Coordinates of C-alpha atoms in Angstrom, one line a residue:
M56 CA 5.8 20.4 9.6
A57 CA 9.1 21.1 8.9
Y58 CA 9.6 18.0 6.4
A59 CA 14.0 16.4 5.9
T60 CA 16.6 18.9 4.3
G61 CA 19.3 17.5 1.7
M62 CA 21.4 18.8 4.7
T63 CA 22.8 14.8 5.5
L64 CA 22.6 13.5 9.4
A65 CA 26.7 12.0 9.4
S66 CA 27.4 16.5 9.1
R67 CA 26.2 16.9 12.9
S68 CA 28.1 16.9 15.4
L69 CA 28.3 14.4 18.8
I70 CA 27.5 11.6 15.7
P71 CA 23.7 11.9 15.2
I72 CA 22.6 8.3 16.0
C73 CA 20.8 7.9 13.1
S74 CA 24.2 7.7 11.4
K75 CA 24.5 4.8 8.7
T76 CA 27.9 5.4 8.3
F77 CA 29.1 5.4 11.4
L78 CA 26.9 2.3 13.1
S79 CA 26.3 0.0 9.3
P80 CA 30.2 -1.8 9.4
L81 CA 29.7 -3.0 13.1
R82 CA 27.5 -6.7 13.3
V83 CA 25.3 -7.5 15.9
A84 CA 27.5 -11.1 16.2
S85 CA 31.3 -9.6 17.6
L86 CA 29.4 -6.8 19.5
L87 CA 28.3 -9.9 22.1
S88 CA 31.3 -11.9 23.7
F89 CA 28.3 -14.1 25.3
P90 CA 25.2 -16.0 24.7
E91 CA 22.1 -13.8 25.9
K92 CA 19.2 -15.7 28.1
S93 CA 16.5 -14.7 25.9
S94 CA 13.8 -15.7 29.0
S95 CA 13.3 -12.6 30.7
T96 CA 10.0 -11.5 30.9
T97 CA 8.3 -10.0 28.7
F98 CA 5.4 -7.0 29.6
F99 CA 3.4 -7.5 26.9
R100 CA 0.7 -10.8 26.2
R101 CA 0.0 -11.6 22.7
L102 CA -3.8 -11.4 22.2
Q103 CA -4.4 -13.2 19.1
V104 CA -7.2 -12.9 17.8
H105 CA -9.2 -16.0 15.2
H106 CA -9.2 -14.2 11.0
L107 CA -13.1 -15.0 12.0
F108 CA -15.4 -13.5 9.1
S109 CA -18.1 -11.3 10.6
T110 CA -21.1 -13.9 9.8
S111 CA -24.2 -11.1 11.1
T112 CA -26.7 -9.6 9.1
T113 CA -26.7 -6.2 10.7
P114 CA -26.1 -3.7 8.5
L115 CA -22.8 -2.0 8.6
F116 CA -23.0 1.8 10.0
S117 CA -23.1 4.7 7.4
P118 CA -19.4 5.7 6.9
V119 CA -19.1 9.0 8.5
K120 CA -16.2 10.9 7.2
C121 CA -14.8 13.7 10.0
S122 CA -14.0 17.2 9.3
T123 CA -12.6 18.3 13.6
L124 CA -11.7 16.2 16.3
E125 CA -13.4 18.5 18.7
A126 CA -10.8 18.6 22.1
E127 CA -13.7 17.8 24.8
V128 CA -14.9 14.4 24.7
Q129 CA -17.2 13.2 22.9
A130 CA -20.8 12.0 24.5
V131 CA -21.7 10.2 21.9
S132 CA -20.9 6.1 21.3
R133 CA -19.2 6.0 18.8
P134 CA -19.1 2.1 15.9
N135 CA -16.3 0.1 18.0
V136 CA -13.7 0.6 14.6
V137 CA -11.7 -2.7 16.7
D138 CA -15.1 -5.4 16.4
I139 CA -15.2 -4.0 12.5
L140 CA -12.5 -5.1 11.9
Q141 CA -11.8 -8.4 13.3
E142 CA -15.0 -9.0 11.6
R143 CA -13.9 -7.7 8.5
G144 CA -10.5 -10.2 8.8
L145 CA -8.2 -6.7 9.4
L146 CA -7.2 -8.1 13.1
E147 CA -4.5 -9.6 14.2
S148 CA -2.9 -8.9 17.1
V149 CA -3.1 -6.2 20.2
T150 CA -1.6 -5.4 22.6
S151 CA -5.1 -5.1 25.2
E152 CA -8.2 -6.2 24.9
N153 CA -8.6 -2.7 26.9
L154 CA -7.8 -0.5 23.8
R155 CA -11.2 -2.4 22.1
S156 CA -13.2 -0.4 25.2
A157 CA -10.9 2.7 24.8
C158 CA -12.2 3.3 20.7
S159 CA -15.6 2.7 21.6
D160 CA -16.5 4.4 24.8
P161 CA -18.2 7.8 25.3
N162 CA -16.3 9.1 28.7
V163 CA -13.1 8.8 26.8
A164 CA -11.9 10.8 23.6
P165 CA -11.3 9.9 20.6
L166 CA -7.9 8.0 19.6
K167 CA -4.9 9.3 17.9
V168 CA -3.7 6.1 16.0
Y169 CA -1.0 6.4 13.4
C170 CA 1.7 3.7 11.1
G171 CA 4.6 4.5 9.8
F172 CA 6.0 4.4 6.0
D173 CA 9.4 4.6 4.6
Q174 CA 10.5 6.8 2.4
T175 CA 12.3 3.6 0.1
A176 CA 10.6 4.2 -3.2
E177 CA 8.6 7.6 -4.3
S178 CA 5.6 5.3 -3.5
L179 CA 3.5 3.4 -1.9
H180 CA 2.2 -0.1 -2.9
L181 CA 0.4 -2.3 -2.0
G182 CA 1.5 -3.7 0.4
N183 CA 1.6 -0.6 2.0
L184 CA -2.6 0.0 1.1
L185 CA -3.8 -1.6 4.4
G186 CA -2.1 0.2 6.6
I187 CA -3.7 2.8 5.3
I188 CA -7.3 1.1 4.7
V189 CA -7.1 0.6 9.0
L190 CA -6.7 4.2 9.3
S191 CA -9.2 5.2 7.7
W192 CA -11.6 3.0 9.5
F193 CA -10.5 4.6 13.2
Q194 CA -10.8 8.0 10.5
R195 CA -14.4 7.1 9.5
C196 CA -15.3 5.5 13.3
G197 CA -14.7 9.1 14.6
H198 CA -11.0 9.3 15.9
Q199 CA -7.9 11.0 14.1
A200 CA -5.6 8.8 11.6
V201 CA -2.0 10.6 11.7
G202 CA 0.4 9.2 8.9
L203 CA 4.4 9.1 9.5
I204 CA 7.3 9.4 7.3
G205 CA 10.5 7.8 8.0
G206 CA 12.5 10.4 6.6
A207 CA 15.4 9.2 9.6
T208 CA 13.7 5.9 10.4
G209 CA 14.1 5.1 6.3
R210 CA 17.6 6.0 6.4
V211 CA 18.3 3.4 8.3
G212 CA 15.9 0.4 7.2
D213 CA 13.7 -1.0 8.6
P214 CA 15.2 -5.8 8.4
S215 CA 11.7 -7.3 9.2
G216 CA 11.3 -9.8 6.9
K217 CA 14.3 -8.7 5.1
S218 CA 17.4 -10.7 4.0
L219 CA 19.7 -8.7 3.6
E220 CA 20.7 -4.5 3.9
R221 CA 18.2 -1.9 2.7
P222 CA 20.7 0.3 0.0
E223 CA 21.7 3.8 0.9
L224 CA 19.4 6.6 -0.6
D225 CA 21.6 9.5 -1.7
A226 CA 19.9 13.4 0.2
N227 CA 17.9 14.2 -3.5
T228 CA 16.3 10.6 -3.8
L229 CA 15.0 11.3 0.4
E230 CA 13.4 14.1 -1.0
K231 CA 11.7 11.9 -4.1
N232 CA 10.1 9.8 -1.7
I233 CA 9.3 11.9 1.2
A234 CA 7.6 14.5 -1.0
G235 CA 6.0 11.2 -3.0
I236 CA 4.8 9.3 -0.3
K237 CA 3.3 12.2 1.5
N238 CA 1.2 13.2 -1.5
I239 CA -0.2 9.7 -1.8
I240 CA -1.0 10.0 2.3
V241 CA -2.7 13.3 2.3
K242 CA -4.3 12.5 -1.1
I243 CA -6.1 9.0 0.3
L244 CA -6.8 10.6 4.4
S245 CA -8.2 13.4 2.2
G246 CA -10.5 11.7 0.6
G247 CA -8.3 13.2 -3.0
N248 CA -8.9 16.8 -1.1
P249 CA -5.5 17.9 -0.2
S250 CA -6.4 21.0 0.2
S251 CA -9.7 21.2 2.5
S252 CA -9.6 21.9 5.5
G253 CA -10.0 19.4 9.2
S254 CA -7.9 17.7 11.5
S255 CA -9.3 13.9 10.6
Y256 CA -5.7 13.6 9.0
V257 CA -1.3 15.2 10.1
I258 CA 1.3 14.3 8.8
F259 CA 4.6 14.2 10.2
N260 CA 7.9 13.1 9.0
N261 CA 9.9 12.0 12.1
Y262 CA 13.6 13.1 11.0
D263 CA 11.8 16.4 12.6
W264 CA 12.7 14.8 15.8
W265 CA 15.7 12.7 15.0
K266 CA 18.4 15.1 13.2
D267 CA 19.2 17.1 16.0
M268 CA 19.7 13.9 18.5
T269 CA 23.7 12.4 18.9
M270 CA 24.8 9.2 19.7
L271 CA 25.0 10.1 23.3
D272 CA 21.7 11.9 23.6
F273 CA 20.1 8.5 22.7
L274 CA 22.1 6.0 25.0
K275 CA 21.3 8.0 27.6
N276 CA 17.7 8.3 26.8
V277 CA 16.5 5.3 25.7
G278 CA 19.4 3.1 24.9
R279 CA 19.4 2.5 28.4
F280 CA 15.2 1.7 29.0
A281 CA 16.7 -1.3 26.5
R282 CA 17.4 -4.2 27.3
V283 CA 19.5 -7.0 25.1
G284 CA 17.4 -10.0 25.6
P285 CA 14.5 -9.2 24.3
M286 CA 15.5 -7.7 21.2
M287 CA 17.4 -10.4 20.3
A288 CA 14.5 -12.5 20.7
K289 CA 12.7 -10.3 18.2
E290 CA 12.1 -13.4 15.4
S291 CA 13.3 -10.5 12.8
V292 CA 16.8 -10.1 14.4
K293 CA 17.1 -13.8 15.0
K294 CA 16.3 -15.3 11.5
R295 CA 19.5 -12.6 10.1
L296 CA 21.9 -13.1 12.8
E297 CA 21.6 -17.0 11.4
S298 CA 22.0 -15.8 8.1
E299 CA 25.5 -15.6 6.0
Q300 CA 25.4 -11.8 6.3
G301 CA 25.2 -11.2 10.3
M302 CA 23.5 -7.8 11.0
S303 CA 25.1 -4.3 11.7
Y304 CA 23.9 -2.8 14.2
T305 CA 22.4 -0.4 12.3
E306 CA 19.7 -2.4 11.8
F307 CA 20.4 -3.6 15.1
S308 CA 18.7 0.1 16.6
Y309 CA 15.7 0.2 14.2
Q310 CA 13.4 -1.7 16.8
L311 CA 14.7 1.6 19.2
L312 CA 14.7 3.8 17.2
Q313 CA 10.7 2.8 16.1
G314 CA 10.4 2.5 19.4
Y315 CA 11.3 5.8 20.4
D316 CA 8.6 7.6 17.5
F317 CA 6.0 6.4 19.5
V318 CA 7.5 7.9 23.5
H319 CA 7.6 10.9 21.1
L320 CA 4.0 11.1 19.3
F321 CA 2.3 10.3 22.8
D322 CA 4.4 12.7 24.8
K323 CA 5.0 15.2 22.4
E324 CA 1.2 14.7 20.6
G325 CA -0.8 12.4 22.5
V326 CA -1.0 10.1 19.7
N327 CA -2.3 6.4 22.0
V328 CA -1.8 3.7 19.2
Q329 CA 0.7 2.6 16.9
I330 CA 0.1 0.0 14.5
G331 CA 1.5 -2.2 11.8
G332 CA 1.0 -5.6 9.7
S333 CA 2.0 -8.7 11.8
D334 CA 5.3 -8.9 10.6
Q335 CA 6.1 -5.3 12.7
W336 CA 4.7 -6.7 16.0
G337 CA 8.0 -6.6 17.7
N338 CA 9.0 -3.2 16.7
I339 CA 5.7 -1.8 18.0
T340 CA 5.5 -3.7 21.5
A341 CA 9.1 -2.0 22.1
G342 CA 7.6 1.4 21.5
T343 CA 4.7 1.0 24.1
D344 CA 7.7 -1.0 26.1
L345 CA 9.7 2.0 25.9
I346 CA 6.8 5.0 27.0
R347 CA 5.9 2.7 30.3
K348 CA 9.7 3.4 31.2
I349 CA 10.8 6.5 30.0
L350 CA 8.2 8.7 30.8
Q351 CA 6.8 6.4 34.0
T352 CA 2.7 7.2 32.8
E353 CA -0.5 5.3 33.9
E354 CA -2.9 6.6 30.5
A355 CA -2.5 4.0 28.0
S356 CA -0.8 3.1 25.6
Y357 CA -1.7 0.5 22.8
G358 CA -0.4 -1.8 19.9
L359 CA -2.9 -3.1 16.8
T360 CA -1.6 -5.6 13.9
F361 CA -3.1 -6.4 10.6
P362 CA -2.6 -9.8 9.0
L363 CA 0.1 -9.7 5.5
L364 CA -2.0 -9.4 2.1
L365 CA -1.4 -12.9 1.1
K366 CA -3.6 -14.6 -2.3
N367 CA -5.1 -18.1 -0.8
D368 CA -2.1 -20.0 -1.9
G369 CA -0.4 -18.3 0.9
T370 CA 2.0 -16.0 -1.6
K371 CA 2.0 -12.5 -1.6
F372 CA -0.5 -10.6 -2.9
G373 CA 1.4 -7.1 -4.4
K374 CA 3.3 -8.7 -7.0
S375 CA 3.3 -8.6 -10.9
E376 CA 4.3 -9.6 -13.4
D377 CA 6.2 -6.8 -13.9
G378 CA 6.9 -5.7 -10.3
A379 CA 5.3 -3.7 -7.6
I380 CA 1.8 -2.6 -8.1
W381 CA 2.5 1.3 -6.8
L382 CA -0.7 3.3 -5.3
S383 CA 0.6 6.3 -7.7
P384 CA -0.4 7.4 -10.9
S385 CA 3.4 8.6 -12.3
M386 CA 3.8 4.8 -11.5
L387 CA 1.3 2.6 -12.5
S388 CA -2.0 3.9 -14.3
P389 CA -5.0 3.5 -12.7
Y390 CA -6.0 1.1 -15.6
K391 CA -3.4 -1.2 -14.6
F392 CA -4.4 -0.8 -11.2
Y393 CA -7.7 -1.1 -11.9
Q394 CA -6.7 -4.3 -14.1
Y395 CA -4.6 -6.5 -11.5
F396 CA -8.2 -6.0 -9.0
F397 CA -10.4 -7.3 -11.7
S398 CA -7.7 -10.1 -12.2
V399 CA -8.2 -11.2 -8.7
P400 CA -8.9 -15.8 -9.3
D401 CA -12.7 -15.6 -7.4
V402 CA -11.4 -18.1 -4.2
D403 CA -9.9 -14.6 -3.6
V404 CA -12.1 -11.8 -4.6
I405 CA -15.0 -12.2 -0.8
R406 CA -12.3 -11.7 1.1
F407 CA -10.2 -8.6 -0.4
L408 CA -13.6 -7.1 -0.3
K409 CA -14.3 -7.3 3.6
T410 CA -10.6 -5.6 3.5
L411 CA -10.6 -3.7 0.9
T412 CA -12.8 -2.4 1.0
F413 CA -15.1 -0.4 2.6
L414 CA -18.7 -1.9 1.9
S415 CA -21.1 -3.4 4.7
L416 CA -20.9 -7.1 4.7
D417 CA -24.3 -7.5 3.6
E418 CA -23.3 -5.8 0.4
I419 CA -20.4 -8.0 0.0
K420 CA -22.4 -10.9 1.0
M421 CA -25.6 -10.6 -1.7
V422 CA -21.9 -10.3 -4.2
E423 CA -21.0 -13.8 -2.1
D424 CA -24.7 -14.8 -2.5
E425 CA -24.8 -13.9 -7.1
M426 CA -21.5 -15.8 -7.5
R427 CA -23.4 -19.4 -6.3
K428 CA -26.1 -18.6 -9.2
P429 CA -26.9 -19.9 -12.1
G430 CA -26.7 -16.9 -13.7
Y431 CA -23.9 -15.1 -12.7
V432 CA -22.1 -13.0 -14.9
P433 CA -18.9 -14.0 -14.9
N434 CA -16.3 -10.8 -13.1
T435 CA -19.2 -8.9 -11.5
A436 CA -17.2 -9.2 -7.9
Q437 CA -13.3 -8.5 -9.3
M438 CA -15.4 -5.5 -11.0
K439 CA -16.4 -4.5 -8.1
L440 CA -13.5 -4.5 -6.0
A441 CA -11.7 -3.4 -9.1
E442 CA -14.0 0.2 -8.8
E443 CA -13.6 0.0 -5.1
V444 CA -10.2 0.1 -4.8
T445 CA -9.2 2.4 -7.3
R446 CA -12.0 4.4 -6.1
F447 CA -10.3 4.8 -2.8
V448 CA -6.6 5.0 -3.8
H449 CA -7.0 7.6 -7.3
G450 CA -10.1 9.2 -6.3
E451 CA -12.9 9.4 -8.8
D452 CA -11.4 10.6 -11.7
G453 CA -8.6 7.6 -11.2
L454 CA -11.6 5.2 -11.5
K455 CA -13.3 7.4 -14.7
E456 CA -10.0 7.3 -16.6
A457 CA -9.5 3.2 -15.8
I458 CA -13.5 2.5 -16.7
K459 CA -12.0 4.6 -20.3
A460 CA -9.4 3.1 -21.0
T461 CA -11.0 -1.1 -20.4
E462 CA -13.9 -0.2 -22.2
A463 CA -11.4 1.2 -25.0
L464 CA -9.4 -1.8 -25.7
R465 CA -12.1 -4.5 -25.8
P466 CA -12.5 -5.4 -28.6
G467 CA -15.6 -4.6 -29.8
A468 CA -16.6 -1.9 -27.9
D469 CA -18.3 1.2 -28.7
I470 CA -16.5 4.3 -28.1
K471 CA -15.3 6.0 -30.4
L472 CA -11.1 5.7 -30.3
D473 CA -9.8 9.2 -30.0
W474 CA -5.9 10.0 -30.7
N475 CA -5.9 11.0 -26.9
L476 CA -7.2 7.9 -25.3
I477 CA -5.4 5.9 -27.6
E478 CA -2.0 8.0 -26.0
R479 CA -3.2 7.6 -22.4
I480 CA -3.7 3.4 -23.8
A481 CA -0.1 3.2 -25.4
E482 CA 1.6 3.3 -21.9
D483 CA -0.2 0.0 -20.6
I484 CA 0.2 -1.8 -24.0
P485 CA 3.0 -2.8 -26.5
T486 CA 3.3 0.2 -29.1
C487 CA 5.4 0.2 -32.8
S488 CA 6.8 3.1 -35.1
L489 CA 6.1 2.5 -38.8
P490 CA 6.2 4.6 -41.8
I491 CA 2.4 5.6 -43.3
D492 CA 3.9 3.8 -46.2
R493 CA 3.8 1.0 -44.5
V494 CA 0.4 1.4 -43.0
S495 CA -1.5 3.3 -45.3
G496 CA -2.9 1.3 -48.3
V497 CA -1.2 -1.6 -47.4
S498 CA -3.0 -5.1 -46.9
I499 CA -3.7 -5.5 -42.8
V500 CA -2.3 -9.2 -42.9
D501 CA 0.6 -7.6 -43.4
V502 CA 0.3 -4.9 -41.0
L503 CA -0.8 -7.3 -38.9
V504 CA 2.5 -8.4 -39.1
S505 CA 4.7 -5.8 -39.5
A506 CA 3.2 -4.4 -36.1
G507 CA 4.1 -8.2 -34.7
L508 CA 1.4 -8.7 -33.0
F509 CA 1.5 -12.5 -35.5
E510 CA 4.5 -14.5 -36.3
S511 CA 3.5 -15.1 -40.1
K512 CA 0.7 -13.7 -42.0
S513 CA -0.8 -18.2 -42.4
A514 CA -1.0 -17.3 -38.8
A515 CA -2.4 -14.5 -39.1
R516 CA -4.9 -14.4 -42.0
R517 CA -5.8 -17.8 -39.3
T518 CA -7.3 -15.7 -36.2
L519 CA -8.4 -13.2 -39.2
K520 CA -10.5 -15.9 -40.3
Q521 CA -11.9 -16.9 -36.0
G522 CA -13.3 -13.2 -36.0
G523 CA -10.3 -12.0 -34.1
V524 CA -9.0 -9.6 -35.8
Y525 CA -10.1 -6.1 -34.3
M526 CA -9.1 -2.4 -36.1
N527 CA -9.8 0.2 -33.7
N528 CA -12.5 -2.0 -32.1
E529 CA -13.6 -2.7 -34.8
R530 CA -14.0 -6.8 -36.0
V531 CA -11.8 -7.1 -39.2
D532 CA -13.8 -9.8 -41.6
D533 CA -12.2 -9.2 -44.9
E534 CA -8.8 -11.1 -44.8
N535 CA -7.9 -8.5 -48.0
K536 CA -9.0 -5.3 -46.4
R537 CA -6.2 -3.0 -46.1
V538 CA -5.9 0.3 -44.4
E539 CA -7.2 3.7 -45.6
E540 CA -6.5 6.8 -44.6
D541 CA -9.8 7.1 -42.7
D542 CA -8.8 3.9 -40.4
I543 CA -5.7 5.7 -39.0
V544 CA -7.2 8.0 -36.4
E545 CA -6.3 11.6 -36.3
G546 CA -3.4 10.4 -38.9
K547 CA -1.4 10.0 -36.1
G548 CA -2.0 6.2 -35.2
L549 CA -4.5 3.6 -34.5
V550 CA -4.7 0.1 -32.3
L551 CA -5.0 -3.9 -33.4
S552 CA -6.0 -6.8 -31.1
S553 CA -5.7 -9.7 -31.8
G554 CA -8.8 -11.6 -29.6
K555 CA -9.0 -9.5 -26.2
K556 CA -5.4 -10.0 -24.8
N557 CA -3.0 -9.1 -27.1
K558 CA -3.4 -5.7 -28.8
V559 CA -1.1 -3.2 -29.9
V560 CA -0.4 1.0 -30.7
I561 CA 0.4 1.5 -33.6
R562 CA 2.7 5.0 -34.0
I563 CA 2.7 6.9 -37.6
S564 CA 6.2 8.4 -37.5

């Protein structure tokens, strides 16, 4: 399919609907001169699902990757993906319980399920990963996964959970972000083989159907079916209207843009399920409501939301001291990605094994039981979590790279360091450059201080005497040792460590 060109939306005649230049300055509050009653009945009843993990001992089915989805109705029963999501804590709400029966009924064709991703950055982040995981569960249960890139909606910005309007991105940045996000989705949903044939997943860009729609088209074909009262009652809208910044008409219209995406995909591509985080409930029901009103169809459309990714203390999971946990290896190395999950506290690890991996519940129960035993080796469960999530996102090669780097950075490891491996490690730990005459033939204590690993020679000597200093992963026991030419890996540098966490790569300048 065609992806967004560099042409700006504002260049279209009759004011294209996504023109932020025209719509953004308008404030919603100024357009409403009278209070709108929000007591009108809504078509949907929100079905809350308790976040209970399964206690069943029945083994989970073996994951199946569908290489093709036949147009005919499958005559075999499919695993019930809604039940699976509920068991694993991945189900928040559904627009209708009929989705539960439709997803496994052998007399109903496989579902087409989509999740949207706006191109606000060049990479998706950990907060987006749950959407891809839920898509993958549908995919593994015999349905088609649809990734929708918001080439149009991303230019507006979803106000859900935001206190300020998103900054506008230039055309080149948008193109770069779209390409980066598409590559990530394709890589994961294709199992690391983007060139493989089959139709278990498909990628669309909503710019393709928004780029030619004018403001008049939008108002006539979409706007007249939307009621202002229910739109104002959305939680994301109410919070923004109560804020000092208020809300632009551009952001206010976002729920209709996303809603019409569902209309288009339902009508033109046969997509009948939209999924999203719990904060997307209002946008999702806007879509199912518009399908009912615009298309006047008896065919069912469904919405499903999953809980946001939170730590045990209620704070968001997915941020580090350095910022977002990106899914692109060019923005966050597989090693750092692996380490983030390896450092998950014990109180969260079992829940994350259920939500972020495809291990069977029986396997996870075994890990949980092992954690309670006296001989349990600390961080064994975290290692399993880190391996499974890293493999899913970065593939087998990315996992191997992460494990090799982890081993290479472990003091006392048997791995012999070569310069290529040190170069990869240097992307994730502090580095410094020193001339050869300040390294070769110089006391190890002086080099430790020059590299910034210690503030004083006395502190370096004290740690060295305690056995906490390593050079190229080998412990240094002699405080009188001098760095020799053979200690410099391939004449290019070396790695010094103080304990398990404090490390520095020295490059010979």
